[in-house]
C-alpha atoms as one frame of an Amber mdcrd trajectory, in Angstrom:
protein
-238.420 -23.835   9.683-234.511 -24.267  10.293-233.979 -26.707   7.594-235.700
 -24.403   5.094-234.093 -20.940   6.606-230.786 -22.531   6.203-231.329 -25.514
   4.395-229.494 -27.327   6.915-228.974 -26.695  10.746-228.717 -24.079  12.756
-225.428 -22.377  12.598-222.907 -22.631  15.715-220.333 -20.484  14.007-219.448
 -16.976  15.678-218.978 -13.714  14.470-215.617 -12.876  12.658-215.614  -8.815
  13.397-216.246  -7.661  16.770-215.052  -4.431  18.170-215.356  -3.893  21.856
-215.338  -0.720  23.339-216.861   0.897  20.555-217.431   4.814  20.594-221.165
   5.922  19.251-221.814   9.163  20.237-225.428   8.963  19.934-225.105   6.350
  23.244-222.375   8.264  25.086-225.190  10.200  27.260-226.521   7.128  28.741
-225.522   7.162  32.063-225.744   3.516  32.945-224.099   2.530  29.784-220.451
   0.739  30.810-219.595  -0.359  27.518-220.333  -0.808  23.983-219.400  -3.345
  21.530-219.888  -3.467  17.995-220.932  -7.208  16.306-221.050  -6.958  12.599
-222.398 -10.451  10.708-221.171 -10.706   7.022-223.566 -12.739   5.069-224.359
 -13.901   1.275-224.214 -11.448  -1.230-222.630  -8.839   0.715-225.582  -8.301
   3.034-224.334  -7.586   6.876-226.057  -6.825   9.820-224.569  -4.450  12.336
-225.238  -5.314  16.156-224.914  -3.370  19.286-223.914  -5.131  22.666-224.650
  -2.996  25.547-223.110  -3.735  28.947-224.887  -1.399  31.818-222.256  -0.932
  35.009-224.698  -2.471  37.450-225.847  -6.002  35.253-228.642  -8.057  36.668
-227.111 -11.313  34.736-229.832 -11.148  32.206-229.611 -10.523  28.272-232.581
  -8.532  26.099-232.413  -9.025  22.590-234.189  -5.712  21.113-235.017  -5.896
  17.209-236.064  -2.566  15.737-238.566  -2.597  12.695-238.713  -0.969   9.163
-238.898   2.593  10.960-235.033   2.995  10.869-232.266   2.371  13.022-232.919
   1.283  16.818-231.597   4.960  17.900-235.362   5.619  17.596-235.971   3.423
  20.561-233.333   5.234  22.632-235.849   5.492  25.391-236.506   1.914  25.356
-232.500   1.115  25.545-232.038   3.190  28.135-234.732   2.605  30.547-233.403
  -1.361  30.289-229.916  -0.870  30.960-231.158   1.491  33.787-232.705  -1.546
  35.462-229.524  -3.877  34.930-230.435  -5.585  31.448-227.283  -5.955  29.162
-228.912  -5.380  25.540-228.192  -6.899  21.767-229.468  -4.329  19.794-230.486
  -5.533  16.338-232.133  -3.544  12.859-233.742  -5.244  10.190-232.192  -6.331
   7.150-231.121  -2.950   5.057-232.071  -0.820   7.450-230.317   1.565  10.224
-226.427   1.176  10.135-226.789  -2.351   8.025-225.348  -1.790   4.189-227.500
  -1.794   1.064-225.028  -3.576  -1.143-225.471  -3.691  -5.057-225.415  -7.160
  -5.811-224.674  -9.120  -9.222-227.304 -11.761  -9.956-227.139 -14.167 -13.031
-231.068 -13.845 -14.061-231.356  -9.881 -13.208-227.886  -8.255 -13.877-227.043
  -5.812 -11.012-229.294  -5.139  -8.351-229.103  -2.523  -5.530-230.825  -4.369
  -2.388-232.811  -1.280  -0.764-236.151  -3.411   0.337-237.281  -6.292   1.499
-239.633  -6.758  -1.428-236.424  -7.551  -3.398-235.388 -10.735  -1.739-237.559
 -13.000  -3.421-234.939 -12.370  -6.559-232.323 -14.190  -4.662-234.525 -17.170
  -3.317-233.304 -20.521  -4.728-232.923 -24.445  -3.711-229.650 -23.784  -1.751
-230.623 -20.078  -0.382-233.382 -18.421   1.671-232.958 -14.675   2.245-235.063
 -15.295   5.336-231.966 -16.082   6.897-230.927 -12.202   6.964-233.768 -11.758
   9.397-232.524 -14.292  11.789-228.647 -15.205  11.189-227.376 -12.235  12.892
-229.025 -13.068  16.069-228.401 -16.689  16.197-224.724 -15.650  15.471-224.413
 -13.102  18.367-226.009 -15.236  20.710-223.386 -18.198  20.089-220.732 -15.409
  20.850-222.572 -14.571  24.202-222.735 -18.011  24.973-219.274 -18.510  24.452
-218.074 -15.395  26.551-220.664 -14.762  29.053-222.784 -16.422  31.373-225.890
 -15.186  31.417-228.974 -16.410  33.328-231.829 -15.425  30.959-232.132 -14.293
  27.547-235.393 -12.510  26.673-236.321 -10.595  23.257-238.420  -7.529  22.762
-238.882  -6.195  19.263-241.584  -3.480  17.631-243.335  -3.745  14.091-241.155
  -5.472  12.144-238.965  -6.328  15.197-242.029  -7.743  17.107-242.475 -10.204
  13.873-238.677 -11.148  14.097-239.160 -11.472  17.949-242.047 -14.379  17.304
-240.050 -16.098  14.503-236.582 -16.508  16.552-238.050 -17.430  19.509-239.965
 -20.249  17.787-236.906 -21.590  16.492-234.358 -20.876  19.362-235.616 -22.100
  22.636-232.548 -20.349  24.299-235.128 -17.369  24.118-237.166 -17.752  27.348
-239.287 -14.763  27.333-240.248 -12.411  24.298-242.323  -9.575  23.645-243.722
  -8.557  20.358-245.402  -5.129  20.417-247.498  -4.555  17.182-245.525  -7.275
  15.486-247.948  -9.393  13.515-251.790 -10.770  13.309-252.451 -14.040  11.508
-252.940 -13.938   8.158-256.846 -14.503   8.006-256.895 -11.177  10.151-255.317
  -9.102   7.492-258.328  -7.803   5.880-257.076  -4.025   5.362-254.072  -2.933
   3.201-252.047  -1.595   6.187-252.166  -5.081   8.104-250.558  -6.914   4.743
-247.049  -6.596   5.805-243.767  -6.774   3.871-241.922  -9.691   2.108-241.141
 -11.552   5.417-244.805 -11.246   6.736-246.262 -12.862   3.575-243.524 -15.308
   2.318-245.832 -18.370   1.529-242.662 -20.765   2.196-242.583 -19.787   5.645
-246.398 -20.172   6.415-246.753 -23.302   4.391-244.735 -24.993   7.145-245.546
 -23.060  10.064-248.653 -20.473  10.337-248.927 -17.481  12.485-251.159 -19.349
  15.189-248.462 -22.146  15.337-245.645 -19.927  15.426-247.154 -17.987  18.353
-247.233 -21.591  19.983-243.860 -22.514  19.718-242.751 -19.178  20.681-244.713
 -19.645  23.994-243.992 -23.871  24.458-241.410 -25.151  26.811-240.729 -24.869
  30.394-240.707 -21.248  31.859-241.263 -19.749  28.039-243.550 -16.871  27.519
-244.629 -14.949  24.391-246.385 -11.985  24.953-248.073  -9.882  22.083-249.009
  -6.249  22.761-251.149  -4.235  20.348-252.185  -0.539  20.324-255.209   1.228
  20.162-255.709   3.303  16.993-252.311   2.398  15.696-251.367   4.820  13.035
-249.334   1.759  11.334-250.687  -1.825  11.839-251.831  -4.521  13.868-254.411
  -2.366  16.078-255.694  -3.536  19.523-259.363  -2.890  18.157-258.878  -5.861
  15.679-258.024  -8.308  18.566-260.542  -7.324  20.575-262.814  -8.287  17.818
-261.227 -11.767  16.827-259.260 -12.915  19.952-257.316 -15.769  19.881-254.974
 -15.911  23.107-257.362 -18.621  24.782-256.683 -21.081  21.396-253.015 -20.962
  21.987-252.952 -21.103  25.340-255.398 -24.520  25.320-253.070 -25.661  22.802
-250.130 -24.998  24.871-251.870 -26.674  27.658-252.745 -29.967  25.563-248.762
 -30.117  24.595-247.825 -30.021  28.399-245.009 -28.213  29.565-245.231 -24.533
  31.410-245.458 -22.350  28.358-247.581 -19.209  28.695-249.125 -16.574  25.965
-250.455 -13.923  26.926-251.631 -10.526  25.039-252.034  -7.157  26.081-253.684
  -4.213  24.707-252.261  -0.862  25.194-254.620   2.360  25.116-251.934   4.436
  26.831-250.783   5.922  23.374-251.793   6.318  19.708-248.796   6.144  18.317
-247.024   3.263  16.720-243.857   2.760  19.441-243.301   0.691  22.816-245.080
   3.349  25.281-243.935   3.883  29.015-247.131   1.871  30.021-245.714  -1.057
  27.684-242.117  -0.971  29.225-243.417  -1.198  32.713-245.409  -4.043  31.681
-242.414  -5.789  30.241-240.389  -5.211  33.055-242.841  -6.472  35.323-243.374
  -9.504  33.571-239.807 -10.360  33.144-239.154  -9.905  36.970
């Protein structure tokens, strides 16, 4: 997977643009926020990723990578960010490529002329033997964690994501063992369960170049594998978007993955929780409490 995404090794470089003590009035009313830094990752074709590094006043020396989905900016999950800051967690906040404060550049292509990137569905236009646009989804996390590794000394890295961010959570924790526990909310199903249009997903959810290397059940296993590593998937009943809990109830696969983990050895854990506390596509208060208890 790493070789396909980066056409080589996972990068060890650092971000080149970091603004410490950045002011964003959207978050200025979070009472437990001590400092906000902005990390900007520049990638091929002028595509960037703007990450926020939230530091609480009373840190517990644990870091959560929060990844938002296709809905837009992670400001939409300010409740979630505030909840974890209130409980002492530092947070690295990310949006999906081209979403939120990330740019949508006009690029010049030799085959198609100028193209304004506004959707992940355009990414196949950029694919060639020396570049995969899949790196847009994961390289910002890698470089930001490299920076954190160099400048901070956190005990644990966790990852939480919803929707497309839940998909990113699974893929990233599968390729980077620095993530000890990951929580994917309404993020993905195996391809064989996607029997309705609303569950098909975007480009990244169906890119055959990825899933020929590792299918979804294998990704879930990789995200869970290793000592003190864990993947938890959460699905919502009557989710108006996608990956509804009802479908998992009909076709559960959790036992299959846990059995595989036991065969492989180690202490990896895989769990699925079904949320009946909301009928919205969101990280509910119930889910937040469950994730906090599990991380603790």
